[in-house]
XYZ file of C-alpha atoms in Angstrom:
707
model
C -114.831 48.758 -58.713
C -113.946 47.624 -62.241
C -111.289 49.437 -64.298
C -112.550 51.427 -67.295
C -111.627 50.287 -70.810
C -111.498 53.825 -72.102
C -112.890 55.160 -75.395
C -112.618 54.007 -79.000
C -109.118 55.492 -79.383
C -107.738 52.918 -76.988
C -109.305 50.166 -79.027
C -107.786 51.577 -82.229
C -104.377 51.810 -80.609
C -104.507 48.200 -79.474
C -105.741 47.035 -82.861
C -102.942 48.876 -84.627
C -100.402 47.283 -82.285
C -101.704 43.812 -83.088
C -101.628 44.564 -86.802
C -98.051 45.853 -86.568
C -96.819 42.850 -84.583
C -98.352 40.429 -87.019
C -95.719 41.311 -89.687
C -97.852 40.407 -92.743
C -99.527 43.705 -93.624
C -99.698 42.942 -97.297
C -102.080 39.984 -96.737
C -104.719 41.875 -94.613
C -107.957 43.288 -96.068
C -110.863 45.249 -94.728
C -113.473 42.462 -95.182
C -111.573 40.239 -92.803
C -111.563 43.067 -90.226
C -115.400 43.490 -90.481
C -116.104 39.791 -90.088
C -114.021 39.241 -86.956
C -114.608 42.518 -85.130
C -117.036 41.222 -82.524
C -115.024 38.137 -81.778
C -111.941 40.210 -81.401
C -113.632 42.594 -78.959
C -115.039 39.789 -76.832
C -111.717 38.038 -76.658
C -110.025 41.176 -75.461
C -112.668 41.787 -72.782
C -112.529 38.194 -71.524
C -108.803 38.237 -71.276
C -108.795 41.511 -69.395
C -111.516 40.417 -66.992
C -109.825 37.139 -66.298
C -106.558 38.878 -65.610
C -108.266 41.238 -63.166
C -110.168 38.462 -61.521
C -107.057 36.545 -61.040
C -105.562 39.570 -59.519
C -106.996 42.233 -57.267
C -110.749 41.436 -57.527
C -110.411 37.845 -56.533
C -108.140 38.705 -53.724
C -110.524 41.405 -52.488
C -113.556 39.117 -52.750
C -111.848 36.413 -50.790
C -110.858 38.856 -48.101
C -114.373 40.306 -47.596
C -116.059 36.895 -47.561
C -118.546 37.798 -50.380
C -120.720 35.043 -51.861
C -118.972 34.060 -55.005
C -122.108 33.151 -56.922
C -123.705 36.467 -56.184
C -120.469 38.120 -56.953
C -120.189 36.202 -60.246
C -123.642 37.379 -61.381
C -122.716 40.909 -60.501
C -119.534 40.625 -62.521
C -121.352 39.145 -65.472
C -123.899 41.986 -65.559
C -121.117 44.491 -65.342
C -119.372 42.841 -68.251
C -122.449 43.011 -70.396
C -122.810 46.692 -69.630
C -119.191 47.280 -70.546
C -119.557 45.238 -73.720
C -122.433 47.377 -74.878
C -120.417 50.514 -74.146
C -117.451 49.181 -76.041
C -119.510 48.343 -79.116
C -120.822 51.857 -79.219
C -117.285 53.203 -78.980
C -116.058 51.030 -81.870
C -118.989 52.102 -84.036
C -118.051 55.699 -83.398
C -114.447 54.997 -84.550
C -115.381 53.091 -87.761
C -114.227 55.921 -89.984
C -110.814 55.962 -88.318
C -110.493 52.214 -88.827
C -111.327 52.563 -92.502
C -108.768 55.342 -92.792
C -106.217 53.064 -91.135
C -106.948 50.346 -93.640
C -106.414 52.722 -96.554
C -103.088 53.848 -95.073
C -101.974 50.262 -94.679
C -102.863 49.509 -98.306
C -100.838 52.544 -99.488
C -97.863 51.436 -97.450
C -98.067 47.990 -98.935
C -98.004 49.462 -102.471
C -94.979 51.596 -101.643
C -93.135 48.619 -100.200
C -93.945 46.571 -103.287
C -92.423 49.233 -105.530
C -89.337 49.384 -103.287
C -88.982 45.603 -103.533
C -88.989 45.875 -107.305
C -86.367 48.574 -107.266
C -84.117 46.551 -104.920
C -84.478 43.464 -107.101
C -83.368 45.585 -110.075
C -80.379 46.876 -108.112
C -79.430 43.311 -107.162
C -79.563 42.196 -110.779
C -77.430 45.184 -111.876
C -74.820 44.487 -109.155
C -74.576 40.861 -110.225
C -73.919 41.945 -113.784
C -71.245 44.489 -112.703
C -69.419 41.830 -110.578
C -69.266 39.486 -113.554
C -67.812 42.261 -115.721
C -65.168 43.132 -113.055
C -64.081 39.487 -112.829
C -63.756 39.338 -116.602
C -61.641 42.496 -116.621
C -59.417 41.100 -113.859
C -58.772 37.920 -115.814
C -57.933 39.941 -118.906
C -55.497 42.103 -116.858
C -53.637 39.026 -115.494
C -53.386 37.557 -118.949
C -52.021 40.823 -120.383
C -49.485 41.080 -117.536
C -48.160 37.557 -118.229
C -47.840 38.343 -121.926
C -45.970 41.557 -121.083
C -43.487 39.757 -118.859
C -42.906 37.069 -121.440
C -42.286 39.681 -124.128
C -39.890 41.592 -121.862
C -37.968 38.373 -121.054
C -37.780 37.452 -124.718
C -36.679 40.980 -125.550
C -33.908 40.836 -122.896
C -32.588 37.520 -124.188
C -32.853 38.605 -127.770
C -31.129 41.888 -126.971
C -28.270 40.069 -125.214
C -28.066 37.550 -128.022
C -27.905 40.312 -130.619
C -25.293 42.228 -128.595
C -23.150 39.107 -128.256
C -23.526 38.208 -131.915
C -22.503 41.650 -133.095
C -18.735 42.153 -133.479
C -18.226 45.926 -133.346
C -15.715 47.613 -135.580
C -13.901 49.094 -132.569
C -13.052 45.606 -131.363
C -11.739 44.554 -134.757
C -9.570 47.630 -135.212
C -8.227 47.500 -131.654
C -7.314 43.805 -131.744
C -5.662 44.176 -135.146
C -3.844 47.482 -134.772
C -3.390 48.482 -131.100
C -0.295 47.413 -129.101
C -1.016 44.785 -126.453
C 0.188 47.136 -123.724
C -2.621 49.620 -124.408
C -5.554 49.602 -121.995
C -7.993 49.566 -124.929
C -6.487 46.317 -126.195
C -6.926 44.673 -122.782
C -10.539 45.826 -122.566
C -11.378 44.598 -126.080
C -9.597 41.323 -125.335
C -11.982 40.772 -122.411
C -14.908 41.445 -124.734
C -13.501 39.100 -127.373
C -13.072 36.381 -124.755
C -16.732 36.784 -123.768
C -17.831 36.517 -127.418
C -15.698 33.408 -127.931
C -17.274 31.754 -124.900
C -20.745 32.808 -126.042
C -20.135 31.441 -129.533
C -19.050 28.117 -128.025
C -22.218 27.995 -125.962
C -24.391 28.756 -129.039
C -22.601 26.105 -131.067
C -23.477 23.510 -128.438
C -27.116 24.548 -128.794
C -26.821 24.410 -132.603
C -27.901 28.046 -132.979
C -27.835 29.010 -136.659
C -26.914 32.641 -135.935
C -23.584 31.444 -134.516
C -22.255 30.706 -137.985
C -22.595 34.382 -138.935
C -19.876 35.510 -136.527
C -17.800 32.352 -136.031
C -15.354 33.133 -138.791
C -14.732 36.713 -137.614
C -14.321 35.645 -133.987
C -11.858 32.885 -134.924
C -9.686 35.233 -136.973
C -9.673 37.824 -134.176
C -8.734 35.097 -131.689
C -5.782 33.966 -133.814
C -4.570 37.537 -134.171
C -4.867 38.186 -130.424
C -3.063 34.910 -129.578
C -0.252 35.781 -131.972
C 0.273 39.249 -130.516
C 0.070 38.024 -126.906
C 2.508 35.175 -127.563
C 5.011 37.541 -129.097
C 4.700 39.996 -126.202
C 5.109 37.431 -123.406
C 8.005 35.617 -125.092
C 9.749 38.930 -125.600
C 9.458 39.626 -121.875
C 10.753 36.164 -121.007
C 13.722 36.550 -123.384
C 14.548 39.870 -121.712
C 15.327 37.892 -118.507
C 18.348 36.397 -120.244
C 20.178 39.663 -120.787
C 23.216 40.076 -118.525
C 22.794 42.272 -115.429
C 19.010 42.294 -115.892
C 16.823 42.627 -112.845
C 14.278 40.003 -113.820
C 11.822 41.242 -111.168
C 10.965 44.258 -113.335
C 9.679 42.261 -116.348
C 7.980 39.894 -113.891
C 6.042 42.792 -112.443
C 5.124 43.869 -115.987
C 3.793 40.409 -116.752
C 1.667 40.482 -113.613
C -0.112 43.554 -114.972
C -1.156 41.478 -117.999
C -1.923 38.207 -116.235
C -5.167 38.037 -118.245
C -3.091 37.379 -121.367
C -2.048 33.960 -120.073
C -5.591 33.286 -118.883
C -6.819 34.060 -122.411
C -4.248 31.724 -123.934
C -5.035 28.964 -121.462
C -8.731 29.174 -122.297
C -8.414 29.511 -126.078
C -5.007 28.153 -127.205
C -3.519 25.660 -124.750
C -0.599 24.741 -126.970
C 0.629 28.344 -126.974
C 0.023 28.599 -123.214
C 2.120 25.462 -122.672
C 4.849 26.841 -124.932
C 5.044 30.045 -122.908
C 5.024 28.167 -119.613
C 7.781 25.798 -120.720
C 9.848 28.684 -122.043
C 9.490 30.541 -118.757
C 10.428 27.464 -116.708
C 13.499 26.781 -118.838
C 14.646 30.411 -118.747
C 14.166 30.994 -115.005
C 15.640 27.633 -114.079
C 18.881 28.540 -115.861
C 18.892 32.077 -114.467
C 18.480 30.970 -110.849
C 21.025 28.200 -111.186
C 23.599 30.490 -112.774
C 22.987 33.279 -110.263
C 23.202 31.153 -107.120
C 26.113 29.088 -108.373
C 28.121 32.234 -109.064
C 27.036 33.844 -105.790
C 27.912 30.792 -103.692
C 31.360 30.403 -105.230
C 32.134 34.073 -104.617
C 30.945 33.859 -101.019
C 33.416 31.079 -100.275
C 36.253 33.450 -101.186
C 35.482 35.657 -98.155
C 35.352 32.769 -95.653
C 37.963 32.469 -92.896
C 41.041 30.728 -94.197
C 41.622 28.902 -90.925
C 38.918 26.365 -90.207
C 38.600 23.666 -87.585
C 39.768 20.160 -88.372
C 39.489 16.762 -86.679
C 42.179 17.671 -84.106
C 40.221 20.683 -82.853
C 38.348 18.796 -80.161
C 37.678 19.735 -76.569
C 39.885 17.036 -75.043
C 42.872 17.516 -77.357
C 46.056 18.728 -75.623
C 47.075 22.336 -76.117
C 50.456 21.238 -77.416
C 48.904 19.275 -80.261
C 47.927 22.422 -82.086
C 49.390 25.796 -81.222
C 47.039 27.910 -83.347
C 43.664 26.926 -81.960
C 42.100 30.323 -82.732
C 40.187 30.864 -85.925
C 40.711 34.618 -85.578
C 41.578 37.127 -82.933
C 38.131 37.076 -81.359
C 36.516 33.705 -81.936
C 37.484 30.130 -81.311
C 35.708 26.968 -82.306
C 34.431 26.614 -78.724
C 33.485 30.242 -78.075
C 30.343 31.931 -79.386
C 31.544 35.517 -78.968
C 29.812 37.799 -81.464
C 28.803 34.939 -83.723
C 25.444 34.550 -81.962
C 24.370 37.958 -83.268
C 23.639 36.303 -86.614
C 20.367 35.018 -85.098
C 19.063 38.444 -84.141
C 16.160 39.648 -86.331
C 18.197 42.616 -87.565
C 21.048 40.439 -88.884
C 18.943 37.412 -89.791
C 16.872 39.407 -92.294
C 19.538 41.990 -93.041
C 20.988 42.704 -96.498
C 22.923 39.849 -98.084
C 26.690 40.019 -98.422
C 28.137 41.434 -101.608
C 31.243 39.280 -102.255
C 33.268 41.696 -104.374
C 32.695 44.497 -101.847
C 33.880 42.241 -99.010
C 36.953 41.230 -101.016
C 37.940 44.839 -101.608
C 37.708 45.480 -97.857
C 39.716 42.326 -97.146
C 36.883 41.158 -94.825
C 36.520 37.569 -93.724
C 33.461 35.850 -92.302
C 32.655 32.571 -90.534
C 30.724 29.949 -92.453
C 27.382 30.652 -90.736
C 27.454 34.268 -92.002
C 27.920 33.087 -95.576
C 25.262 30.421 -95.013
C 22.798 33.035 -93.750
C 23.409 35.353 -96.702
C 23.095 32.545 -99.231
C 19.879 31.155 -97.780
C 18.260 34.509 -97.165
C 18.770 35.260 -100.857
C 17.193 31.875 -101.607
C 14.279 32.573 -99.250
C 13.631 36.019 -100.693
C 13.786 34.925 -104.329
C 11.944 31.665 -103.664
C 9.001 33.365 -101.944
C 8.731 35.978 -104.687
C 8.914 33.351 -107.422
C 6.264 31.172 -105.792
C 3.877 34.103 -105.518
C 4.532 35.060 -109.165
C 3.849 31.517 -110.377
C 0.653 31.239 -108.346
C -0.585 34.593 -109.619
C 0.457 34.618 -113.277
C 0.066 30.932 -114.146
C -3.001 30.537 -111.888
C -1.816 27.421 -110.061
C -2.388 26.366 -106.455
C -1.553 23.501 -104.134
C 0.530 20.676 -105.559
C 0.412 22.190 -109.041
C 2.107 25.336 -107.754
C 4.718 23.282 -105.869
C 5.467 21.162 -108.948
C 5.902 24.252 -111.105
C 8.138 25.859 -108.462
C 10.284 22.735 -108.197
C 10.669 22.549 -111.964
C 12.216 26.041 -111.820
C 14.161 25.914 -108.544
C 14.853 22.188 -108.328
C 18.268 22.343 -110.019
C 19.359 25.244 -107.804
C 18.193 23.524 -104.624
C 20.011 20.328 -105.583
C 23.180 22.349 -106.129
C 22.774 23.899 -102.660
C 22.300 20.522 -101.010
C 25.289 19.026 -102.796
C 27.497 21.964 -101.804
C 26.400 21.747 -98.169
C 26.872 18.001 -98.080
C 30.469 18.481 -99.227
C 31.131 21.166 -96.613
C 29.395 19.383 -93.734
C 31.205 16.100 -94.312
C 34.529 17.832 -93.539
C 33.302 20.350 -90.926
C 34.393 20.154 -87.270
C 33.119 23.552 -86.166
C 30.097 22.465 -84.113
C 29.040 26.023 -83.263
C 28.944 26.938 -86.961
C 26.811 23.881 -87.721
C 24.500 24.611 -84.799
C 24.087 28.231 -85.874
C 23.234 27.068 -89.396
C 20.584 24.743 -87.940
C 18.952 27.604 -86.075
C 19.164 29.881 -89.105
C 17.172 27.297 -91.046
C 14.666 26.918 -88.183
C 14.057 30.658 -88.202
C 13.827 30.853 -91.993
C 11.324 28.018 -91.924
C 9.245 29.987 -89.409
C 9.382 33.038 -91.705
C 8.090 31.111 -94.734
C 5.374 29.540 -92.565
C 4.318 33.011 -91.424
C 4.138 34.106 -95.065
C 2.099 30.937 -95.821
C 4.501 29.922 -98.585
C 5.178 26.150 -98.563
C 7.537 26.177 -101.562
C 10.754 25.679 -99.553
C 9.444 23.403 -96.785
C 10.948 20.221 -98.233
C 14.254 21.967 -98.820
C 14.425 23.170 -95.194
C 13.818 19.612 -94.032
C 16.541 18.283 -96.329
C 19.066 20.820 -94.993
C 18.212 19.956 -91.389
C 18.634 16.270 -92.190
C 22.189 17.108 -93.288
C 23.094 19.391 -90.382
C 21.626 17.653 -87.331
C 23.544 14.358 -87.702
C 26.787 16.249 -88.305
C 26.297 18.412 -85.222
C 25.542 15.368 -83.093
C 28.580 13.567 -84.501
C 30.925 16.477 -83.663
C 29.411 16.690 -80.167
C 29.944 12.968 -79.645
C 33.531 13.302 -80.866
C 34.123 15.997 -78.225
C 32.536 13.797 -75.566
C 34.864 10.905 -76.484
C 37.864 13.221 -76.587
C 37.261 14.325 -72.971
C 36.490 10.785 -71.849
C 39.760 9.505 -73.318
C 41.941 12.352 -72.037
C 44.861 11.228 -69.856
C 45.513 13.836 -67.116
C 49.167 12.737 -66.815
C 49.835 13.807 -70.410
C 48.501 17.330 -69.972
C 51.710 18.887 -68.657
C 52.481 20.621 -65.357
C 49.798 20.591 -62.685
C 48.205 23.944 -61.985
C 45.373 24.828 -59.588
C 44.027 27.469 -61.950
C 41.062 26.655 -64.233
C 41.992 24.091 -66.857
C 41.733 25.013 -70.534
C 39.563 21.952 -71.205
C 36.985 23.047 -68.637
C 37.168 26.565 -70.058
C 36.494 25.169 -73.521
C 33.544 23.232 -72.162
C 32.174 26.268 -70.323
C 32.358 28.466 -73.442
C 30.947 25.767 -75.673
C 28.120 24.707 -73.331
C 27.024 28.288 -72.668
C 27.005 28.935 -76.426
C 24.871 25.889 -77.222
C 22.485 26.466 -74.301
C 21.918 30.134 -75.210
C 21.291 29.292 -78.890
C 19.041 26.341 -78.041
C 16.673 28.349 -75.842
C 14.539 29.602 -78.744
C 14.035 26.216 -80.440
C 14.728 23.597 -77.710
C 15.876 20.188 -78.878
C 15.800 17.187 -76.547
C 18.583 15.379 -78.384
C 20.835 18.395 -77.879
C 19.974 18.500 -74.168
C 20.836 14.813 -73.836
C 24.225 15.214 -75.546
C 25.043 18.273 -73.425
C 24.178 16.215 -70.360
C 26.644 13.528 -71.451
C 29.267 16.178 -72.100
C 28.715 17.668 -68.639
C 29.167 14.276 -66.979
C 32.439 13.701 -68.828
C 33.708 17.176 -67.880
C 32.840 16.592 -64.212
C 34.697 13.278 -64.331
C 37.651 14.940 -66.035
C 37.842 17.654 -63.363
C 37.813 14.987 -60.645
C 40.523 13.013 -62.441
C 42.668 16.112 -62.768
C 42.142 17.009 -59.097
C 43.238 13.546 -58.095
C 46.648 14.285 -59.596
C 47.375 16.825 -56.855
C 49.099 15.335 -53.781
C 47.277 17.406 -51.110
C 43.578 17.645 -50.470
C 43.908 21.396 -50.158
C 45.289 21.758 -53.697
C 42.651 19.381 -54.969
C 39.903 21.547 -53.493
C 41.476 24.726 -54.858
C 41.584 23.190 -58.340
C 37.977 21.991 -58.106
C 36.679 25.329 -56.787
C 38.552 27.329 -59.444
C 37.175 25.150 -62.234
C 33.608 25.043 -60.904
C 33.639 28.790 -60.355
C 34.928 29.438 -63.863
C 32.288 27.111 -65.333
C 29.516 28.894 -63.476
C 30.778 32.360 -64.419
C 30.794 31.529 -68.136
C 27.501 29.631 -68.096
C 25.604 32.320 -66.214
C 26.600 34.951 -68.775
C 24.479 33.266 -71.434
C 22.383 30.472 -69.931
C 19.396 30.963 -67.633
C 20.033 30.787 -63.898
C 17.694 27.818 -63.532
C 19.268 25.756 -66.330
C 20.321 22.216 -65.571
C 24.019 22.956 -66.136
C 24.048 25.984 -63.798
C 22.225 24.172 -60.984
C 24.554 21.175 -61.184
C 27.777 23.190 -60.919
C 26.343 25.444 -58.192
C 25.798 22.406 -55.974
C 29.302 21.104 -56.670
C 30.867 24.500 -55.968
C 28.976 24.904 -52.675
C 29.998 21.460 -51.423
C 33.698 21.879 -52.317
C 33.786 25.435 -50.886
C 32.460 24.249 -47.538
C 35.002 21.464 -47.477
C 37.802 23.910 -48.317
C 36.779 26.246 -45.481
C 37.103 23.372 -43.033
C 40.448 22.539 -44.613
C 41.987 26.018 -44.174
C 40.613 26.436 -40.627
C 42.088 23.172 -39.503
C 45.851 24.083 -39.311
C 45.558 27.193 -37.113
C 42.358 26.360 -35.241
C 42.026 22.610 -35.572
C 42.515 21.928 -31.854
C 39.757 24.269 -30.781
C 37.432 23.004 -33.523
C 38.003 19.382 -32.488
C 37.394 20.246 -28.813
C 34.138 22.110 -29.637
C 32.816 19.224 -31.754
C 33.751 16.700 -29.061
C 32.222 18.809 -26.247
C 28.990 19.471 -28.163
C 28.593 15.756 -28.834
C 29.054 14.963 -25.105
C 26.643 17.778 -24.140
C 23.924 16.193 -26.253
C 24.478 12.931 -24.365
C 24.761 14.668 -20.961
C 28.336 13.399 -20.481
C 30.234 16.703 -20.389
C 31.810 15.712 -17.068
C 34.113 13.388 -19.009
C 36.091 16.515 -20.049
C 36.416 17.717 -16.483
C 40.051 16.640 -16.326
C 40.975 18.435 -19.611
C 42.011 21.662 -17.878
C 45.508 21.662 -19.378
C 44.146 21.117 -22.877
C 41.579 23.873 -22.463
C 44.159 26.278 -21.077
C 46.434 25.614 -24.030
C 43.572 26.175 -26.503
C 42.475 29.454 -24.897
C 45.951 30.943 -24.690
C 47.007 29.630 -28.093
C 43.958 31.156 -29.795
C 44.409 34.497 -28.024
C 48.050 34.796 -29.041
C 47.867 33.590 -32.681
C 44.384 34.195 -34.066
C 45.154 37.575 -35.668
C 48.261 36.309 -37.461
C 46.434 33.143 -38.470
C 43.471 35.057 -39.942
C 45.786 37.410 -41.844
C 47.848 34.529 -43.222
C 44.712 32.599 -44.162
C 43.255 35.599 -46.026
C 46.420 36.145 -48.037
C 46.709 32.461 -48.846
C 43.107 32.302 -50.090
C 43.494 35.352 -52.303
C 46.627 33.855 -53.855
C 44.985 30.508 -54.443
C 41.908 31.614 -56.396
C 41.943 33.356 -59.750
C 38.509 34.896 -59.227
C 38.879 37.626 -56.581
C 35.149 37.673 -56.000
C 35.165 33.965 -55.318
C 38.204 34.305 -53.040
C 36.492 37.070 -51.073
C 33.400 34.896 -50.695
C 35.526 32.034 -49.377
C 37.306 34.292 -46.844
C 33.994 35.608 -45.593
C 32.690 32.079 -45.266
C 35.799 30.965 -43.388
C 35.689 33.874 -40.921
C 31.968 33.344 -40.348
C 32.633 29.667 -39.641
C 35.491 30.605 -37.267
C 33.196 32.908 -35.271
C 30.615 30.137 -35.032
C 33.239 27.720 -33.702
C 34.539 30.269 -31.199
C 30.970 31.011 -30.080
C 30.571 27.273 -29.492
C 33.847 27.301 -27.527
C 32.451 30.082 -25.288
C 29.222 28.189 -24.823
C 31.045 25.050 -23.716
C 33.283 26.869 -21.212
C 30.246 28.632 -19.700
C 28.840 25.273 -18.644
C 28.920 24.570 -14.841
C 31.562 21.906 -15.396
C 34.166 24.526 -16.458
C 33.100 27.603 -14.481
C 35.866 26.991 -11.926
C 38.573 27.264 -14.572
C 40.716 30.370 -14.076
C 41.618 30.474 -17.760
C 38.046 31.505 -18.664
C 38.999 35.055 -17.808
C 41.507 35.031 -20.661
C 38.841 34.317 -23.298
C 38.553 37.008 -25.952
C 35.206 38.759 -25.931
C 33.083 37.413 -28.820
C 31.879 40.860 -29.867
C 35.454 42.142 -29.898
C 36.442 39.156 -32.046
C 33.678 39.906 -34.549
C 34.770 43.540 -34.824
C 38.369 42.533 -35.417
C 37.441 39.835 -37.914
C 35.513 42.314 -40.044
C 38.737 44.226 -40.581
C 40.181 41.169 -42.299
C 37.385 40.860 -44.860
C 38.876 42.186 -48.115
C 36.689 44.166 -50.467
C 37.172 43.420 -54.133
């Protein structure tokens, strides 16, 4: 009924577990175990019994309805019996317990020794850590000292190297020619030592005094040799027939020489610079003055004067041509000067041109002169910037000090020429040459000649505008009655205008100028007025129209060769030509076919109003028109075609007018058919005599000339 507690081994196992869980084995002893053995056993029994009572036994007792008091006594007696049995078991196991105690004591001794060993290890580790930290600090300190010594050694080494003046440097500076590569290399080294000595002197370094004297004497010797070399090169420019670009290129190889002088002997550097400026200024002035005077000897002998204006009568000056190909109003081949090939082509050689008896217009000489200026000016500016190490305004000032006299001579020469020039095309070509040269220098990023280009343009533009205004006034003041016999062919004044306007418009397309457009507009208005005034001199409207059409057609033909089709001048004259051509067609159709045309216009107007019956009584008139047209139209068309072809100088224009007239005639005759087919006139017998419209068109095509 009650669970068994087992033998003494179970008790030992439980006791050992309690001892192990206590965690303080070192503090236990056997005496304490003997004193508390009974209490320990009783406590264990009570706890076990209580647990069982609370569990299965109680539950079972309650279920069976047993008397609890009786049951309690029974339990108590059972417990006593078990207690006695347990005591006997423990007594039997006393030797094992004693053995356990001895084992525990041995373990405690072992653990104590281990604790001592670990404490010793801990003390040793603490000592080793302190030693490692000390070594680390010593290593950092030694590293810092090493770096400091290396830095000091580097500076001292550099200082010693800079303070030492090697014998090779002394011998090279004293004995070697300046053109040798060794001299240039040692000069760089000497320059470094001079700069280093200056720096040491500022710091008041005593070692500087040891080399100062040697460095100064070497510097003086180097300056003397360099000065002599550069001046010799500059003096070589002055020899006749010398190509100064060769010694310039030599100097550029030794540009460090001037840099050395500028850094160490400014007075000598200034002397060399002044000598170069003086020499090159005279060379350029002499060269360009001689070249310009020789160029003028190959210019055309015949030049335009104040009477060579657009509105001046032909009789006033018989020889209006400057040469066999060009006039002052015609561009001809002169515009080729603006092509890239000619614009940047080789310059003219005057003595060669003289031997070939060649002559050139002014703009060709102008181009050659200024291209030589551009080429030399750009090269000189680059040389100055490179050799003398100047930029910005300093470079421009130095350039002007060399080229200023030459540029002033150019401007004075041009001012003299322009003040007496009446060749507007030459002036305009010169303007565009300058505009293109200015673009070239801008592309090369060389501003040296910018102010000169502006000064030239300030001379040329006003003169061109003045000549253009003089031509405008000459046309405005022209008296048609003083221009000789009337002629329906294109007038020479309009031809001059056409050639001149097309020339200016074609040149102006690349660099448009609003002022030029405005003046050309004024000139066009005056020419249109002049053509109308000349046409008014003819007694008949027919001759007036022929004159107007011939002149407008000629103007368009010339303008369209050079100007764009959508230019203002072309559009204006196209409208005028179209209007006058249409009027002329009506004029030439009127004599042979005027009656029919008038009848068609009258009938169409009445048809629109619904009043065609008002012509019902016009049978005789209609009969006369039908029979007259049928009998004479072929002869009339033939005569009209021949008359038109005789009247117009441009066969293509005459052909166009004939085609327009015949087309208009067919339209009128078609209208005539349409009117007679109306119910009002269907009863007319003469309708059967009408020529078939298709037949008329076939016959008319035979009269269209092909030119």
